[in-house]
PDB file of C-alpha atoms in Angstrom:
ATOM      1  CA  MET A   1     100.557  81.094 112.373  1.00  0.00           C
ATOM      2  CA  ALA A   2     102.786  80.713 109.209  1.00  0.00           C
ATOM      3  CA  VAL A   3     105.087  83.485 108.485  1.00  0.00           C
ATOM      4  CA  GLY A   4     107.993  82.406 106.359  1.00  0.00           C
ATOM      5  CA  HIS A   5     111.762  82.086 106.405  1.00  0.00           C
ATOM      6  CA  GLY A   6     113.747  83.914 109.170  1.00  0.00           C
ATOM      7  CA  GLY A   7     116.929  81.996 109.164  1.00  0.00           C
ATOM      8  CA  ASP A   8     118.861  80.770 106.130  1.00  0.00           C
ATOM      9  CA  GLY A   9     117.204  78.858 103.459  1.00  0.00           C
ATOM     10  CA  ASN A  10     114.500  79.346 100.733  1.00  0.00           C
ATOM     11  CA  THR A  11     112.345  82.441 100.411  1.00  0.00           C
ATOM     12  CA  ASN A  12     109.917  81.283  97.664  1.00  0.00           C
ATOM     13  CA  SER A  13     107.665  84.323  97.720  1.00  0.00           C
ATOM     14  CA  GLU A  14     108.721  87.684  95.934  1.00  0.00           C
ATOM     15  CA  PRO A  15     109.929  90.201  98.630  1.00  0.00           C
ATOM     16  CA  GLU A  16     107.761  93.290  98.960  1.00  0.00           C
ATOM     17  CA  LEU A  17     109.306  96.637  98.402  1.00  0.00           C
ATOM     18  CA  SER A  18     109.410  98.820 101.527  1.00  0.00           C
ATOM     19  CA  ASP A  19     106.827 101.724 101.023  1.00  0.00           C
ATOM     20  CA  SER A  20     109.352 104.017 102.734  1.00  0.00           C
ATOM     21  CA  LEU A  21     112.119 102.939 100.284  1.00  0.00           C
ATOM     22  CA  LYS A  22     109.800 103.484  97.436  1.00  0.00           C
ATOM     23  CA  THR A  23     108.851 106.902  98.786  1.00  0.00           C
ATOM     24  CA  PHE A  24     112.506 107.891  99.214  1.00  0.00           C
ATOM     25  CA  GLY A  25     113.102 106.672  95.574  1.00  0.00           C
ATOM     26  CA  ALA A  26     110.283 108.831  94.298  1.00  0.00           C
ATOM     27  CA  VAL A  27     111.568 111.921  96.143  1.00  0.00           C
ATOM     28  CA  LEU A  28     114.926 111.390  94.755  1.00  0.00           C
ATOM     29  CA  LYS A  29     113.615 111.147  91.333  1.00  0.00           C
ATOM     30  CA  ALA A  30     111.323 114.211  91.587  1.00  0.00           C
ATOM     31  CA  LEU A  31     114.392 116.321  92.856  1.00  0.00           C
ATOM     32  CA  ARG A  32     116.545 115.064  89.999  1.00  0.00           C
ATOM     33  CA  GLU A  33     113.885 115.824  87.251  1.00  0.00           C
ATOM     34  CA  GLU A  34     113.397 119.160  88.966  1.00  0.00           C
ATOM     35  CA  SER A  35     117.059 119.909  88.356  1.00  0.00           C
ATOM     36  CA  GLY A  36     116.763 118.940  84.633  1.00  0.00           C
ATOM     37  CA  LEU A  37     118.935 116.060  84.881  1.00  0.00           C
ATOM     38  CA  THR A  38     118.447 112.592  83.450  1.00  0.00           C
ATOM     39  CA  GLN A  39     119.678 109.468  85.324  1.00  0.00           C
ATOM     40  CA  GLU A  40     122.651 109.106  82.926  1.00  0.00           C
ATOM     41  CA  GLU A  41     123.581 112.734  83.681  1.00  0.00           C
ATOM     42  CA  PHE A  42     123.103 112.493  87.488  1.00  0.00           C
ATOM     43  CA  ALA A  43     124.622 109.337  88.207  1.00  0.00           C
ATOM     44  CA  PRO A  44     128.331 110.213  87.500  1.00  0.00           C
ATOM     45  CA  ARG A  45     128.003 113.516  89.589  1.00  0.00           C
ATOM     46  CA  LEU A  46     126.836 111.265  92.403  1.00  0.00           C
ATOM     47  CA  ARG A  47     129.787 108.962  91.608  1.00  0.00           C
ATOM     48  CA  TYR A  48     127.467 105.970  90.988  1.00  0.00           C
ATOM     49  CA  SER A  49     126.309 104.145  87.820  1.00  0.00           C
ATOM     50  CA  ALA A  50     123.090 104.852  86.243  1.00  0.00           C
ATOM     51  CA  ALA A  51     121.788 101.414  86.881  1.00  0.00           C
ATOM     52  CA  TYR A  52     122.493 102.042  90.731  1.00  0.00           C
ATOM     53  CA  VAL A  53     120.605 105.297  90.693  1.00  0.00           C
ATOM     54  CA  ALA A  54     117.797 103.590  89.093  1.00  0.00           C
ATOM     55  CA  LYS A  55     117.527 101.026  91.713  1.00  0.00           C
ATOM     56  CA  PHE A  56     117.527 103.878  94.344  1.00  0.00           C
ATOM     57  CA  GLU A  57     114.767 105.551  92.579  1.00  0.00           C
ATOM     58  CA  GLN A  58     112.661 102.309  92.132  1.00  0.00           C
ATOM     59  CA  GLY A  59     113.008 101.595  95.820  1.00  0.00           C
ATOM     60  CA  ARG A  60     114.888  98.517  95.157  1.00  0.00           C
ATOM     61  CA  ARG A  61     118.029  99.233  97.096  1.00  0.00           C
ATOM     62  CA  PHE A  62     118.799 100.819 100.430  1.00  0.00           C
ATOM     63  CA  PRO A  63     120.645 104.011  99.865  1.00  0.00           C
ATOM     64  CA  PRO A  64     124.099 104.489 101.470  1.00  0.00           C
ATOM     65  CA  ALA A  65     124.290 106.854 104.279  1.00  0.00           C
ATOM     66  CA  ASP A  66     126.136 109.428 102.238  1.00  0.00           C
ATOM     67  CA  LEU A  67     123.704 109.562  99.446  1.00  0.00           C
ATOM     68  CA  PRO A  68     121.889 112.618 100.744  1.00  0.00           C
ATOM     69  CA  ALA A  69     125.245 114.420 101.083  1.00  0.00           C
ATOM     70  CA  ARG A  70     126.330 113.431  97.654  1.00  0.00           C
ATOM     71  CA  ALA A  71     123.008 114.608  96.282  1.00  0.00           C
ATOM     72  CA  GLU A  72     123.354 117.958  98.027  1.00  0.00           C
ATOM     73  CA  GLU A  73     126.648 118.493  96.144  1.00  0.00           C
ATOM     74  CA  VAL A  74     124.661 118.191  92.853  1.00  0.00           C
ATOM     75  CA  LEU A  75     121.023 119.351  93.658  1.00  0.00           C
ATOM     76  CA  GLY A  76     121.673 121.920  96.345  1.00  0.00           C
ATOM     77  CA  PRO A  77     121.205 122.356 100.199  1.00  0.00           C
ATOM     78  CA  VAL A  78     117.461 122.138 100.198  1.00  0.00           C
ATOM     79  CA  ALA A  79     117.449 118.997  98.135  1.00  0.00           C
ATOM     80  CA  GLY A  80     120.002 117.566 100.593  1.00  0.00           C
ATOM     81  CA  LYS A  81     117.833 118.436 103.561  1.00  0.00           C
ATOM     82  CA  VAL A  82     114.774 116.869 101.999  1.00  0.00           C
ATOM     83  CA  LEU A  83     116.628 113.670 101.163  1.00  0.00           C
ATOM     84  CA  GLN A  84     117.989 113.573 104.643  1.00  0.00           C
ATOM     85  CA  ALA A  85     114.557 113.896 106.167  1.00  0.00           C
ATOM     86  CA  ALA A  86     113.320 111.285 103.941  1.00  0.00           C
ATOM     87  CA  ALA A  87     116.207 108.820 104.783  1.00  0.00           C
ATOM     88  CA  LYS A  88     115.323 109.023 108.477  1.00  0.00           C
ATOM     89  CA  SER A  89     111.754 107.339 107.610  1.00  0.00           C
ATOM     90  CA  LEU A  90     113.329 104.311 105.934  1.00  0.00           C
ATOM     91  CA  ARG A  91     112.694 100.920 107.279  1.00  0.00           C
ATOM     92  CA  ARG A  92     115.472  98.591 106.609  1.00  0.00           C
ATOM     93  CA  ARG A  93     113.170  95.685 105.228  1.00  0.00           C
ATOM     94  CA  ALA A  94     113.523  95.866 101.395  1.00  0.00           C
ATOM     95  CA  GLY A  95     114.152  92.466 100.034  1.00  0.00           C
ATOM     96  CA  LEU A  96     112.595  90.619 102.871  1.00  0.00           C
ATOM     97  CA  ALA A  97     109.460  88.541 102.066  1.00  0.00           C
ATOM     98  CA  SER A  98     106.280  89.986 103.321  1.00  0.00           C
ATOM     99  CA  TRP A  99     105.556  86.880 105.451  1.00  0.00           C
ATOM    100  CA  PHE A 100     108.885  87.331 107.279  1.00  0.00           C
ATOM    101  CA  LEU A 101     108.455  90.908 108.268  1.00  0.00           C
ATOM    102  CA  GLN A 102     106.758  89.842 111.675  1.00  0.00           C
ATOM    103  CA  TRP A 103     109.799  87.757 112.811  1.00  0.00           C
ATOM    104  CA  ALA A 104     112.162  90.458 111.509  1.00  0.00           C
ATOM    105  CA  GLY A 105     110.368  93.012 113.761  1.00  0.00           C
ATOM    106  CA  ILE A 106     110.714  90.784 116.654  1.00  0.00           C
ATOM    107  CA  GLU A 107     114.454  90.272 115.743  1.00  0.00           C
ATOM    108  CA  GLU A 108     114.886  93.975 115.869  1.00  0.00           C
ATOM    109  CA  GLU A 109     113.423  94.464 119.220  1.00  0.00           C
ATOM    110  CA  ALA A 110     114.659  91.420 121.206  1.00  0.00           C
ATOM    111  CA  ILE A 111     116.660  91.751 124.191  1.00  0.00           C
ATOM    112  CA  SER A 112     117.837  88.052 123.880  1.00  0.00           C
ATOM    113  CA  LEU A 113     117.911  86.068 120.650  1.00  0.00           C
ATOM    114  CA  TYR A 114     118.894  82.341 120.531  1.00  0.00           C
ATOM    115  CA  ALA A 115     119.100  80.165 117.440  1.00  0.00           C
ATOM    116  CA  TYR A 116     119.909  76.405 116.849  1.00  0.00           C
ATOM    117  CA  GLU A 117     120.525  75.511 113.310  1.00  0.00           C
ATOM    118  CA  CYS A 118     121.123  72.187 111.658  1.00  0.00           C
ATOM    119  CA  ARG A 119     120.282  73.173 108.153  1.00  0.00           C
ATOM    120  CA  ALA A 120     122.542  76.171 107.275  1.00  0.00           C
ATOM    121  CA  VAL A 121     124.435  78.679 109.298  1.00  0.00           C
ATOM    122  CA  PRO A 122     122.115  81.288 110.861  1.00  0.00           C
ATOM    123  CA  GLY A 123     121.154  84.032 108.500  1.00  0.00           C
ATOM    124  CA  LEU A 124     122.614  86.836 110.817  1.00  0.00           C
ATOM    125  CA  LEU A 125     125.913  85.101 110.855  1.00  0.00           C
ATOM    126  CA  GLN A 126     126.447  84.508 106.991  1.00  0.00           C
ATOM    127  CA  PRO A 127     129.144  86.404 105.239  1.00  0.00           C
ATOM    128  CA  GLU A 128     128.248  87.379 101.687  1.00  0.00           C
ATOM    129  CA  PRO A 129     130.166  84.517  99.897  1.00  0.00           C
ATOM    130  CA  TYR A 130     128.138  82.069 101.864  1.00  0.00           C
ATOM    131  CA  ILE A 131     124.815  83.930 101.357  1.00  0.00           C
ATOM    132  CA  ARG A 132     125.578  83.727  97.590  1.00  0.00           C
ATOM    133  CA  ALA A 133     126.552  80.139  97.718  1.00  0.00           C
ATOM    134  CA  VAL A 134     123.126  79.367  99.424  1.00  0.00           C
ATOM    135  CA  PHE A 135     120.975  81.527  97.060  1.00  0.00           C
ATOM    136  CA  ASP A 136     122.887  80.422  93.881  1.00  0.00           C
ATOM    137  CA  ARG A 137     121.842  76.642  94.720  1.00  0.00           C
ATOM    138  CA  ARG A 138     118.203  77.460  95.715  1.00  0.00           C
ATOM    139  CA  LEU A 139     115.394  75.987  93.713  1.00  0.00           C
ATOM    140  CA  PRO A 140     113.486  77.254  91.841  1.00  0.00           C
ATOM    141  CA  PRO A 141     116.149  79.741  90.664  1.00  0.00           C
ATOM    142  CA  VAL A 142     115.367  83.486  90.907  1.00  0.00           C
ATOM    143  CA  THR A 143     116.259  86.554  88.641  1.00  0.00           C
ATOM    144  CA  GLU A 144     119.656  88.207  89.242  1.00  0.00           C
ATOM    145  CA  GLU A 145     117.793  91.377  90.514  1.00  0.00           C
ATOM    146  CA  ARG A 146     115.934  89.424  92.956  1.00  0.00           C
ATOM    147  CA  LEU A 147     118.985  87.749  94.229  1.00  0.00           C
ATOM    148  CA  GLU A 148     120.891  90.998  94.552  1.00  0.00           C
ATOM    149  CA  ARG A 149     118.037  92.247  96.503  1.00  0.00           C
ATOM    150  CA  GLU A 150     117.851  89.486  98.961  1.00  0.00           C
ATOM    151  CA  VAL A 151     121.589  89.274  99.462  1.00  0.00           C
ATOM    152  CA  ALA A 152     121.585  93.071 100.296  1.00  0.00           C
ATOM    153  CA  ALA A 153     118.600  92.442 102.694  1.00  0.00           C
ATOM    154  CA  ARG A 154     120.310  89.668 104.421  1.00  0.00           C
ATOM    155  CA  LEU A 155     123.400  91.745 104.840  1.00  0.00           C
ATOM    156  CA  ASP A 156     121.528  94.610 106.148  1.00  0.00           C
ATOM    157  CA  ARG A 157     119.731  92.392 108.752  1.00  0.00           C
ATOM    158  CA  GLN A 158     123.266  91.438 110.030  1.00  0.00           C
ATOM    159  CA  GLN A 159     123.677  95.103 111.182  1.00  0.00           C
ATOM    160  CA  LEU A 160     121.321  94.129 114.103  1.00  0.00           C
ATOM    161  CA  ILE A 161     124.229  92.529 116.142  1.00  0.00           C
ATOM    162  CA  ALA A 162     126.447  95.706 115.967  1.00  0.00           C
ATOM    163  CA  GLN A 163     123.350  98.167 116.579  1.00  0.00           C
ATOM    164  CA  ARG A 164     122.168  96.171 119.532  1.00  0.00           C
ATOM    165  CA  PRO A 165     125.237  95.823 121.798  1.00  0.00           C
ATOM    166  CA  ASN A 166     122.938  95.318 124.800  1.00  0.00           C
ATOM    167  CA  THR A 167     121.170  92.278 123.121  1.00  0.00           C
ATOM    168  CA  ALA A 168     122.412  88.807 123.958  1.00  0.00           C
ATOM    169  CA  PHE A 169     122.892  86.703 120.992  1.00  0.00           C
ATOM    170  CA  SER A 170     123.418  82.874 121.182  1.00  0.00           C
ATOM    171  CA  PHE A 171     123.990  80.445 118.457  1.00  0.00           C
ATOM    172  CA  VAL A 172     124.270  76.678 118.507  1.00  0.00           C
ATOM    173  CA  ILE A 173     125.371  75.385 115.043  1.00  0.00           C
ATOM    174  CA  GLU A 174     125.852  71.900 113.927  1.00  0.00           C
ATOM    175  CA  GLN A 175     129.611  71.237 113.153  1.00  0.00           C
ATOM    176  CA  ALA A 176     128.395  69.315 110.024  1.00  0.00           C
ATOM    177  CA  LEU A 177     127.263  72.647 108.414  1.00  0.00           C
ATOM    178  CA  LEU A 178     130.987  73.654 108.245  1.00  0.00           C
ATOM    179  CA  GLU A 179     132.202  70.243 107.216  1.00  0.00           C
ATOM    180  CA  ARG A 180     129.762  70.297 104.174  1.00  0.00           C
ATOM    181  CA  ARG A 181     131.844  73.096 102.719  1.00  0.00           C
ATOM    182  CA  MET A 182     129.037  74.811 101.082  1.00  0.00           C
ATOM    183  CA  GLY A 183     130.300  76.687  97.956  1.00  0.00           C
ATOM    184  CA  GLY A 184     133.755  75.246  98.390  1.00  0.00           C
ATOM    185  CA  SER A 185     136.811  75.652 100.604  1.00  0.00           C
ATOM    186  CA  ASP A 186     137.256  79.412  99.974  1.00  0.00           C
ATOM    187  CA  VAL A 187     133.758  80.182 101.011  1.00  0.00           C
ATOM    188  CA  THR A 188     134.165  77.928 103.991  1.00  0.00           C
ATOM    189  CA  ARG A 189     137.460  79.613 104.953  1.00  0.00           C
ATOM    190  CA  HIS A 190     135.684  83.025 104.731  1.00  0.00           C
ATOM    191  CA  LEU A 191     132.715  81.762 106.831  1.00  0.00           C
ATOM    192  CA  ILE A 192     135.020  80.387 109.666  1.00  0.00           C
ATOM    193  CA  ASP A 193     136.892  83.820 109.732  1.00  0.00           C
ATOM    194  CA  HIS A 194     133.540  85.601 109.982  1.00  0.00           C
ATOM    195  CA  LEU A 195     132.342  83.401 112.762  1.00  0.00           C
ATOM    196  CA  LEU A 196     135.548  83.874 114.749  1.00  0.00           C
ATOM    197  CA  GLU A 197     135.222  87.567 114.294  1.00  0.00           C
ATOM    198  CA  VAL A 198     131.507  87.799 115.301  1.00  0.00           C
ATOM    199  CA  GLY A 199     131.875  85.470 118.124  1.00  0.00           C
ATOM    200  CA  ALA A 200     134.623  87.676 119.668  1.00  0.00           C
ATOM    201  CA  GLN A 201     131.970  90.272 120.425  1.00  0.00           C
ATOM    202  CA  ARG A 202     130.902  90.791 123.931  1.00  0.00           C
ATOM    203  CA  ASN A 203     127.212  90.227 123.298  1.00  0.00           C
ATOM    204  CA  VAL A 204     127.635  87.081 121.007  1.00  0.00           C
ATOM    205  CA  GLU A 205     128.117  83.342 121.904  1.00  0.00           C
ATOM    206  CA  ILE A 206     128.554  80.868 119.141  1.00  0.00           C
ATOM    207  CA  GLN A 207     128.905  77.224 120.081  1.00  0.00           C
ATOM    208  CA  LEU A 208     129.515  74.402 117.674  1.00  0.00           C
ATOM    209  CA  MET A 209     127.611  70.991 118.171  1.00  0.00           C
ATOM    210  CA  PRO A 210     130.317  68.281 117.574  1.00  0.00           C
ATOM    211  CA  LEU A 211     129.742  65.754 114.870  1.00  0.00           C
ATOM    212  CA  ARG A 212     129.695  63.020 117.534  1.00  0.00           C
ATOM    213  CA  GLN A 213     127.230  63.710 120.459  1.00  0.00           C
ATOM    214  CA  GLU A 214     125.254  60.769 121.969  1.00  0.00           C
ATOM    215  CA  ASP A 215     123.172  63.150 123.933  1.00  0.00           C
ATOM    216  CA  HIS A 216     121.356  65.577 121.546  1.00  0.00           C
ATOM    217  CA  ALA A 217     118.222  67.686 122.334  1.00  0.00           C
ATOM    218  CA  GLY A 218     117.843  69.130 118.887  1.00  0.00           C
ATOM    219  CA  THR A 219     116.461  66.012 116.934  1.00  0.00           C
ATOM    220  CA  ASP A 220     113.171  67.765 116.203  1.00  0.00           C
ATOM    221  CA  GLY A 221     115.035  70.382 114.076  1.00  0.00           C
ATOM    222  CA  GLN A 222     116.163  74.070 114.142  1.00  0.00           C
ATOM    223  CA  MET A 223     114.574  76.616 116.327  1.00  0.00           C
ATOM    224  CA  TYR A 224     114.770  80.411 117.059  1.00  0.00           C
ATOM    225  CA  LEU A 225     113.783  82.083 120.356  1.00  0.00           C
ATOM    226  CA  ALA A 226     113.461  85.707 121.150  1.00  0.00           C
ATOM    227  CA  GLU A 227     112.889  87.538 124.502  1.00  0.00           C
ATOM    228  CA  THR A 228     110.858  90.775 124.024  1.00  0.00           C
ATOM    229  CA  PRO A 229     111.533  94.016 125.953  1.00  0.00           C
ATOM    230  CA  ASN A 230     108.502  93.002 128.100  1.00  0.00           C
ATOM    231  CA  HIS A 231     110.480  89.809 128.974  1.00  0.00           C
ATOM    232  CA  GLU A 232     108.109  87.529 126.982  1.00  0.00           C
ATOM    233  CA  TRP A 233     109.642  84.744 124.773  1.00  0.00           C
ATOM    234  CA  ILE A 234     108.473  83.920 121.284  1.00  0.00           C
ATOM    235  CA  GLY A 235     109.560  80.895 119.318  1.00  0.00           C
ATOM    236  CA  TYR A 236     110.045  80.389 115.580  1.00  0.00           C
ATOM    237  CA  THR A 237     110.511  77.296 113.503  1.00  0.00           C
ATOM    238  CA  GLU A 238     110.577  76.246 109.888  1.00  0.00           C
ATOM    239  CA  GLY A 239     109.965  73.330 107.576  1.00  0.00           C
ATOM    240  CA  GLN A 240     109.869  72.936 103.925  1.00  0.00           C
ATOM    241  CA  ARG A 241     108.058  75.976 102.520  1.00  0.00           C
ATOM    242  CA  SER A 242     106.430  76.611 105.935  1.00  0.00           C
ATOM    243  CA  SER A 243     107.241  78.495 108.986  1.00  0.00           C
ATOM    244  CA  THR A 244     105.614  79.163 112.492  1.00  0.00           C
ATOM    245  CA  LEU A 245     105.521  81.709 115.143  1.00  0.00           C
ATOM    246  CA  ILE A 246     105.154  80.064 118.739  1.00  0.00           C
ATOM    247  CA  SER A 247     103.808  82.227 121.378  1.00  0.00           C
ATOM    248  CA  ALA A 248     101.831  79.777 123.636  1.00  0.00           C
ATOM    249  CA  PRO A 249     103.677  79.658 126.986  1.00  0.00           C
ATOM    250  CA  ASP A 250     103.520  76.000 127.197  1.00  0.00           C
ATOM    251  CA  ASP A 251     105.046  75.462 123.754  1.00  0.00           C
ATOM    252  CA  VAL A 252     107.735  78.193 124.127  1.00  0.00           C
ATOM    253  CA  SER A 253     108.639  76.611 127.522  1.00  0.00           C
ATOM    254  CA  VAL A 254     109.441  73.368 125.492  1.00  0.00           C
ATOM    255  CA  LEU A 255     111.738  75.157 123.212  1.00  0.00           C
ATOM    256  CA  LEU A 256     113.594  76.953 125.903  1.00  0.00           C
ATOM    257  CA  GLN A 257     114.196  73.767 127.786  1.00  0.00           C
ATOM    258  CA  ARG A 258     115.484  72.143 124.623  1.00  0.00           C
ATOM    259  CA  TYR A 259     117.720  75.064 123.730  1.00  0.00           C
ATOM    260  CA  GLY A 260     119.120  75.174 127.299  1.00  0.00           C
ATOM    261  CA  LYS A 261     119.970  71.554 126.876  1.00  0.00           C
ATOM    262  CA  LEU A 262     121.514  72.144 123.591  1.00  0.00           C
ATOM    263  CA  ARG A 263     123.866  74.753 125.075  1.00  0.00           C
ATOM    264  CA  SER A 264     125.011  72.255 127.724  1.00  0.00           C
ATOM    265  CA  GLN A 265     125.528  69.541 125.180  1.00  0.00           C
ATOM    266  CA  ALA A 266     127.484  71.801 122.586  1.00  0.00           C
ATOM    267  CA  LEU A 267     131.264  72.758 122.748  1.00  0.00           C
ATOM    268  CA  ASP A 268     131.691  75.859 125.027  1.00  0.00           C
ATOM    269  CA  CYS A 269     132.777  79.158 123.321  1.00  0.00           C
ATOM    270  CA  ARG A 270     136.598  78.584 123.954  1.00  0.00           C
ATOM    271  CA  ALA A 271     136.406  75.027 122.686  1.00  0.00           C
ATOM    272  CA  THR A 272     134.368  76.243 119.557  1.00  0.00           C
ATOM    273  CA  VAL A 273     137.099  78.857 118.731  1.00  0.00           C
ATOM    274  CA  SER A 274     139.790  76.059 119.146  1.00  0.00           C
ATOM    275  CA  LEU A 275     137.770  73.716 116.742  1.00  0.00           C
ATOM    276  CA  LEU A 276     137.127  76.530 114.227  1.00  0.00           C
ATOM    277  CA  GLU A 277     140.658  77.313 114.090  1.00  0.00           C
ATOM    278  CA  GLN A 278     141.433  73.762 113.667  1.00  0.00           C
ATOM    279  CA  MET A 279     138.986  73.379 110.750  1.00  0.00           C
ATOM    280  CA  ARG A 280     140.289  76.528 109.176  1.00  0.00           C
ATOM    281  CA  GLY A 281     143.768  75.132 109.201  1.00  0.00           C
ATOM    282  CA  ALA A 282     142.677  71.943 107.471  1.00  0.00           C
ATOM    283  CA  LEU A 283     141.196  73.688 104.436  1.00  0.00           C
TER     284      LEU A 283
END
């Protein structure tokens, strides 16, 4: 079943706005108008720009956690309580393409999440400068508004690692992706620092596949695997402008075997840290 891009490359369909984000925005707008304030009058009292407030009201940006509290200072305690209740219903999906939502939901519930990447660093591990380097070079180009929405959505997805400390995350990444220096040396330096930081977390393992590896089980391309709370495994793969969820047990078994072999062929976590530090020093 085709579902779209879950990892790191092109999203060629316009992301859908989350219904809950649009509802939150409508509530914020109604409360502002009830107080007789324009966006231009309201924004500085919130300590935001008018353009930023407009994005909240349009449901195009996920509101910061302290927005209800800031709004309460301006609109009063009842408005603050209403916005706090509306914020609880938000689904952190704005900026994700409609066909990716199914895998995004699987990611959020997974108790184990594995990824092998040979195209770009996995989306869950991309720092903002690298995300922008990838998106800026994407074809066809997109509007600035859409780019900002997608960057925000990817950064938001990454909170998954911190929010699920009991989920085991495993990433096998080709060393060549770092050697490519996407976006330049500064972006790569930031990326390596980020990988070292994330990889130090107890529930995360990051392994590099060295440039020279005579035995390599990943010749058929990237793969993602997720273990559900019911201990069922689901696979996910991508190609040019296409992607597939894999749920048939026989097919998922093949991916699990290949991923297990890839982990044994890649550098272990300590050797990966050593190589990352060496690569950073060479920049």
